[in-house]
Amino acid sequence: MRIRTAHLYPDYLNIYADRGNIAVLARRAAWRGHELDVTAVSVGDGLDIMGYDFLYVGGGQDREQLLVASDLVARREQLLSAVDAGTALLAVCGGYQLLGRSYRNLGGTELPGIGLFPLETVAGSRRMIGDVLLECELEPGVPRTLAGFENHAGRTTLDDGAEPLGRVVAGFGNDGESGYEGCRLGRAVGTYLHGPLLPRNPWFADWLLAQALAHAAGTAAPEPLEPLDDSFEAEAHSVSARRAERRGGRL
Ligand code: GLN
């Protein structure tokens, strides 16, 4: 199947090799005979983002977030309807913050977000930097871990009742206090985890692919993907997890 993918602002929001997540999804899709058909969508281009199976946005410094914020808000209705209609989505760090209601940056400027995720973010003076390890359960009864790297000034507060992506085992996560990281809304996930995230967390890459394929097929329940030999990925995951346990979450 062809997985129609829109990569938002690849020329502005791409730090810590966040675009590597697209490369991983493309390769893991191809290994199963599918094609990740990627369209770059950036500031000022009139591209309609309805009808995609997967939407992706990476992270970026305050400066780049300021440059894309109003363009993103102009696409608010399309983004909310797309996710409402079952499009899968991954947003990393600066992109994640702008999919909440707002991000007040280090300079005190309040950047409007689109309010997809029930949260808001305010930058603090000390950056939260380091390796992170999470426990999460995207499929009920199937606990898993996610390992990655974070670097953010933003402290994100989820609304009561909002679903986090996972529980912080090591690292700062959303705000260094709540013990939670990221946010999940059906097939849409926001996270502070860079790295890039997906090479060292193949199960999560496959979870996203399965959601996007379900949207492409017009089915509600995602089909499990044929397993791959992920021994290298598993090694990368455990190295990253051990590093997080050793030194994650220290200001
Ligand atoms: N500029 C935002 C912050 O500092 C996001 C940083 C990022 O994407 N790594 O919190």
PDB file of C-alpha atoms and ligand atoms in Angstrom, residues 15-16 18 58-62 65 92-95 97 103 121 123 127 151-154 192 194, ligand 1:
ATOM      1  CA  ILE A  15      17.030  19.032  15.074  1.00  0.00           C
ATOM      2  CA  TYR A  16      18.731  15.947  16.505  1.00  0.00           C
ATOM      3  CA  ASP A  18      14.418  14.254  13.591  1.00  0.00           C
ATOM      4  CA  GLY A  58      10.024  17.522  14.132  1.00  0.00           C
ATOM      5  CA  GLY A  59      11.591  19.730  16.796  1.00  0.00           C
ATOM      6  CA  GLY A  60      13.265  23.116  16.633  1.00  0.00           C
ATOM      7  CA  GLN A  61      14.682  26.075  18.498  1.00  0.00           C
ATOM      8  CA  ASP A  62      12.472  28.934  19.678  1.00  0.00           C
ATOM      9  CA  GLN A  65       9.065  27.794  16.103  1.00  0.00           C
ATOM     10  CA  VAL A  92       8.507  15.800  18.330  1.00  0.00           C
ATOM     11  CA  CYS A  93       9.506  18.435  20.891  1.00  0.00           C
ATOM     12  CA  GLY A  94       9.079  21.925  19.359  1.00  0.00           C
ATOM     13  CA  GLY A  95       6.477  20.491  16.965  1.00  0.00           C
ATOM     14  CA  GLN A  97       4.613  22.044  21.839  1.00  0.00           C
ATOM     15  CA  TYR A 103       4.122  27.824  23.917  1.00  0.00           C
ATOM     16  CA  THR A 121       3.939  24.820  27.533  1.00  0.00           C
ATOM     17  CA  ALA A 123       9.762  27.768  28.920  1.00  0.00           C
ATOM     18  CA  ARG A 127      17.050  23.411  29.896  1.00  0.00           C
ATOM     19  CA  ASN A 151      16.669  18.937  25.136  1.00  0.00           C
ATOM     20  CA  HIS A 152      13.993  21.503  25.940  1.00  0.00           C
ATOM     21  CA  ALA A 153      13.357  24.617  28.016  1.00  0.00           C
ATOM     22  CA  GLY A 154       9.621  24.091  27.717  1.00  0.00           C
ATOM     23  CA  TYR A 192       9.925  15.330  23.667  1.00  0.00           C
ATOM     24  CA  HIS A 194      14.614  13.082  19.891  1.00  0.00           C
TER      25      HIS A 194
HETATM   26  N1  GLN B   1      12.438  25.381  21.573  1.00  0.00           N
HETATM   27  C1  GLN B   1      11.739  24.442  22.376  1.00  0.00           C
HETATM   28  C2  GLN B   1      12.266  24.355  23.797  1.00  0.00           C
HETATM   29  O1  GLN B   1      13.286  24.770  24.053  1.00  0.00           O
HETATM   30  C3  GLN B   1      11.802  23.064  21.703  1.00  0.00           C
HETATM   31  C4  GLN B   1      13.194  22.540  21.637  1.00  0.00           C
HETATM   32  C5  GLN B   1      13.316  21.281  20.774  1.00  0.00           C
HETATM   33  O2  GLN B   1      12.574  21.041  19.826  1.00  0.00           O
HETATM   34  N2  GLN B   1      14.318  20.469  21.070  1.00  0.00           N
HETATM   35  O3  GLN B   1      11.641  23.827  24.643  1.00  0.00           O
END
